[in-house]
Coordinates of C-alpha atoms in Angstrom, one line a residue:
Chain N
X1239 CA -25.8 201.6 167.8
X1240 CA -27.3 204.8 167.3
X1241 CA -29.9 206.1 169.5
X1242 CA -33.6 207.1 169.2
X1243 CA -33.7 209.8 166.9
X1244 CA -36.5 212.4 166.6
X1245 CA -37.2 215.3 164.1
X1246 CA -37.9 218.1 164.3
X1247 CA -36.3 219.0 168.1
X1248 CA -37.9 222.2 168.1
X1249 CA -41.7 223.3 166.8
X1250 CA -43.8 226.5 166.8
X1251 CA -46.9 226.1 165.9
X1252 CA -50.1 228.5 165.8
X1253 CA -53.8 227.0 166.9
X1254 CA -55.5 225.3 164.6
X1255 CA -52.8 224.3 162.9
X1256 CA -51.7 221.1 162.7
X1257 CA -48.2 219.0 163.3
X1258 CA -46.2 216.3 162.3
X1259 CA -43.5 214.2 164.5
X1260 CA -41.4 212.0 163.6
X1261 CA -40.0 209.3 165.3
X1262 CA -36.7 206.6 164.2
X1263 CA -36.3 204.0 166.4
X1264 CA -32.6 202.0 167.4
X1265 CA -32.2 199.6 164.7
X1266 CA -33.4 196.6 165.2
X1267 CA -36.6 198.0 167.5
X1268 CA -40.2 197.0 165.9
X1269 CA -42.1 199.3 168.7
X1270 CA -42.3 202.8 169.1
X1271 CA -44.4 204.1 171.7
X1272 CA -45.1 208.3 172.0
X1273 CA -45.4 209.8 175.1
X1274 CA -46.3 213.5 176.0
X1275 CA -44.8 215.9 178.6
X1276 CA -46.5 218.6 180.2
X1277 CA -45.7 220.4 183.4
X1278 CA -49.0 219.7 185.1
X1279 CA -50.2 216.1 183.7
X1280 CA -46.2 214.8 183.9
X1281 CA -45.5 212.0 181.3
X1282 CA -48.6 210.6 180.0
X1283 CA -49.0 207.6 177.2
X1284 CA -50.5 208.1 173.6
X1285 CA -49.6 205.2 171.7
X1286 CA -47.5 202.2 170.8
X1287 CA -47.1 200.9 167.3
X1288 CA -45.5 197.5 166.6
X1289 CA -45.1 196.0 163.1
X1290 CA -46.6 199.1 161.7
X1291 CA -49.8 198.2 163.8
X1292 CA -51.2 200.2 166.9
X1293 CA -51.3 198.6 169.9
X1294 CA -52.2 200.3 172.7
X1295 CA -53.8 203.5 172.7
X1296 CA -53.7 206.0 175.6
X1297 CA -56.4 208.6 176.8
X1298 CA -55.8 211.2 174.1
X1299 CA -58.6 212.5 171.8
X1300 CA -58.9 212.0 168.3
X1301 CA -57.0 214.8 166.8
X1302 CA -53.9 212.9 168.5
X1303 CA -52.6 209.9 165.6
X1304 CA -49.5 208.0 164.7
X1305 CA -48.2 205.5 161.9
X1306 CA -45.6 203.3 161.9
X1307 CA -43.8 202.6 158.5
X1308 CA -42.3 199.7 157.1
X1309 CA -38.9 200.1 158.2
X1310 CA -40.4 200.7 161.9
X1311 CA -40.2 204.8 162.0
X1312 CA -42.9 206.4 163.2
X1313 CA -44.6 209.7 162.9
X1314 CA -47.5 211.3 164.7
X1315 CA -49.8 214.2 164.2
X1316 CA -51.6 216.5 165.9
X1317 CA -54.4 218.4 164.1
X1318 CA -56.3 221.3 165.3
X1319 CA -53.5 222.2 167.6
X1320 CA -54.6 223.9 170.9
X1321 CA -52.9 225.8 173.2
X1322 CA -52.4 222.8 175.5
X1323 CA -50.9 220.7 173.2
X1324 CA -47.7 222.4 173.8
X1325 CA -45.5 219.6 175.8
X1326 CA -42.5 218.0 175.2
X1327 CA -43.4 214.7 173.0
X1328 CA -40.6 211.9 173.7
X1329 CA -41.0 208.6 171.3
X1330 CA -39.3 205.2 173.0
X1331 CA -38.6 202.1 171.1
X1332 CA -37.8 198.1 172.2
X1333 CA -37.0 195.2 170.3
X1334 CA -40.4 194.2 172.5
X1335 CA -42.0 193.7 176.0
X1336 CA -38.6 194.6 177.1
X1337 CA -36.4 198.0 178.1
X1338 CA -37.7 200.9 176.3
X1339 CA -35.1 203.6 175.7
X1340 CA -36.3 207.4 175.0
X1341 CA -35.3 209.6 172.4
X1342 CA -34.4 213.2 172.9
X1343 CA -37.8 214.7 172.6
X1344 CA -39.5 217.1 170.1
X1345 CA -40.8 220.4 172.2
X1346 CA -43.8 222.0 170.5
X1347 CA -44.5 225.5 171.3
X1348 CA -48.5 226.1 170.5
X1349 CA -49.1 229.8 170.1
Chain P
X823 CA -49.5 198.4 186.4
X824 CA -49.0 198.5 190.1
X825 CA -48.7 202.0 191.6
X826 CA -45.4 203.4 192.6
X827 CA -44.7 205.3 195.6
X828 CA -41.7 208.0 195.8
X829 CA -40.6 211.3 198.0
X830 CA -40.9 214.3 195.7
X831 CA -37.5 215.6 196.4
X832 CA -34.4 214.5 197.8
X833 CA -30.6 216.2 198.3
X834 CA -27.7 214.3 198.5
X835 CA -23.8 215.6 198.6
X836 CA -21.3 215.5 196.2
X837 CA -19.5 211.9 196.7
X838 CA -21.7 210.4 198.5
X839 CA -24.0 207.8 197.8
X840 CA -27.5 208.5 196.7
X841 CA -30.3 206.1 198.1
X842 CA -33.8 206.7 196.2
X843 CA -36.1 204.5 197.6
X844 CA -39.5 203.4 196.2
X845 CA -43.0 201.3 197.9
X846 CA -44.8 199.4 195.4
X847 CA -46.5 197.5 197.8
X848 CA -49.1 196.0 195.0
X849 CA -46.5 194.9 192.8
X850 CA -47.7 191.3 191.1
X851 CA -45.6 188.6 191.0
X852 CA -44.6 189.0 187.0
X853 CA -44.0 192.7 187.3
X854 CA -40.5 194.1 187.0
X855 CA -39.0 197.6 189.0
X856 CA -37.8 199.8 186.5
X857 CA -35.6 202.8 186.9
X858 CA -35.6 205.7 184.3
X859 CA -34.1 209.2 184.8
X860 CA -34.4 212.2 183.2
X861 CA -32.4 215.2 183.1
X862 CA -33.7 218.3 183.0
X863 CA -35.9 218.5 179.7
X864 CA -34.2 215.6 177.9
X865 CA -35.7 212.2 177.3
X866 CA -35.7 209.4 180.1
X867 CA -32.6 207.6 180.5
X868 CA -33.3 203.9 181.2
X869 CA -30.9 203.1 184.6
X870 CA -31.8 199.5 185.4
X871 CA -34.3 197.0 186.3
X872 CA -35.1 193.8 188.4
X873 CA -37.3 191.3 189.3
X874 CA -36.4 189.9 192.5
X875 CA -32.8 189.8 193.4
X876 CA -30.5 192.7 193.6
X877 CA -28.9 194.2 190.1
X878 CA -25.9 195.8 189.3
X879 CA -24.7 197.8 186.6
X880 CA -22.0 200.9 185.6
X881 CA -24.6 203.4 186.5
X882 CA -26.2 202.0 189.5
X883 CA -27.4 199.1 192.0
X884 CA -30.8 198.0 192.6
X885 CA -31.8 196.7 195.9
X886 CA -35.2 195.1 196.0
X887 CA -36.8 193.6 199.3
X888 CA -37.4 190.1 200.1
X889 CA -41.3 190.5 199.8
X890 CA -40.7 192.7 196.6
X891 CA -43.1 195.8 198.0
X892 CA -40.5 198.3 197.6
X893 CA -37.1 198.8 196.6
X894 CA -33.8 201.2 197.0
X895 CA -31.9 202.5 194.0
X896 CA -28.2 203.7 195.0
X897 CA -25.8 205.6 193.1
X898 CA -23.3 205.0 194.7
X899 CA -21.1 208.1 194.4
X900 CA -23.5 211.0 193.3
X901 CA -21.8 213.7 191.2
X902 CA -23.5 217.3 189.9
X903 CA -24.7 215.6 187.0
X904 CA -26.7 213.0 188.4
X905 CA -29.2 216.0 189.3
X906 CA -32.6 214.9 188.1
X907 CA -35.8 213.3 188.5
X908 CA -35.9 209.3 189.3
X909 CA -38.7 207.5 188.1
X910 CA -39.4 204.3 189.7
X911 CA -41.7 202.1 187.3
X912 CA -43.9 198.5 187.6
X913 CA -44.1 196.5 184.6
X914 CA -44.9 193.5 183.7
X915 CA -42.5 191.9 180.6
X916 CA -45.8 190.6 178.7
X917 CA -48.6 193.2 179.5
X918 CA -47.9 195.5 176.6
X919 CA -45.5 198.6 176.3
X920 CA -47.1 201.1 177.7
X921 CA -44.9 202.7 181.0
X922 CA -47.2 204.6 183.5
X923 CA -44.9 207.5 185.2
X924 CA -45.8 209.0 188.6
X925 CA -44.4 212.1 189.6
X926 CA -40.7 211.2 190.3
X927 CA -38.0 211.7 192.8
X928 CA -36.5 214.8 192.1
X929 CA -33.2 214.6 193.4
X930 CA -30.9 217.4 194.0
X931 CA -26.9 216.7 194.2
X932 CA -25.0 219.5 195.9
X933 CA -21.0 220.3 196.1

């Protein structure tokens, strides 16, 4: 089976702008969860969608939002980019309540 | 989630094996030990995961205590590209799918 996939690998973005992610998960896999990467905060939850529905919802504000389509990819979007917004965003995907497995990452440089 | 407890850094020879230990001495009883790894700047790469007896698999061996408050990963013969930081992870199979990451073992293999 093919892995997680994530588009675009590599973003540069200015502030104020705003971004969109996207996420495919292993076929088969109905949750995707996001997760971001920064050097001083490590890898912290944002979300989990399951059946196009969120789930769980991490400590992220507002500007930070995900979908999950019908055919269980996923995109999220960050508006009003800031400067600390740049991280490495890594999307995961399970059939459900079992092993997650990663996907490459999408790194988002916020200038 | 129960808290995890690792070293922040560990070296380990070429060849030899490579014992990463973890405490999770308030694990619940329905709460797994998972192992991720990632490699610098890629996603987490799921390694394996237990609830009470030992596990084996291609990549590694999972040794988890009688009383389940901590456990020992082992590679058993390290190479160069096993350099990278070892997440040790608490879970519980039905309470969501949300992973909580602490900072890691960052492991070091040298030739």
């Amino acid at each position: 089976k093919a892995g997680v996939t994530q588009t675009p690998r590599y973003l540069i973005k200015t502030r104020g702008q705003q971004v969109t992610l996207s996420c495919s998960p292993i076929s088969g896999h109905r949750s995707v969860s996001w997760y971001q990467q920064t050097p001083g905060q490590g890898l912290q939850f944002l979300f989990e969608y399951f059946s196009e529905t969120q789930r769980n919802k991490g400590n992220f504000p507002g500007r930070f939002s995900g979908r999950q389509f019908s055919n269980s990819r996923s995109e999220m979007n960050v508006s009003t980019l800031e400067l600390g917004d740049s991280a490495l965003y890594l999307c995961a995907s399970m059939v459900d309540q079992e092993t997650q497995y990663f996907g490459p990452g999408t790194r988002l440089l916020v200038l | 989630d129960a808290k995890t407890t690792q070293p922040p850094s560990m070296d380990c020879a070429e060849g030899r094996a490579a014992n990463l230990p973890c405490n999770h001495s308030t694990i619940s009883g329905n709460e797994y030990v998972y192992w991720y790894r990632q490699i610098h700047s890629q996603g987490p790469q799921y390694i394996i995961h237990g609830l009470k007896n030992n596990e084996t698999n291609e990549m590694a061996s999972l040794i988890i205590t009688e009383d389940r408050k901590s456990s020992t990963l082992i590679l058993p013969h390290a190479t160069l590209r096993d350099t990278a930081v070892y997440y040790c992870i608490v879970r519980a199979n039905n309470a969501g799918n949300m992973l909580t990451f602490g900072g890691g073992t960052r492991l070091m293999v040298k030739p």
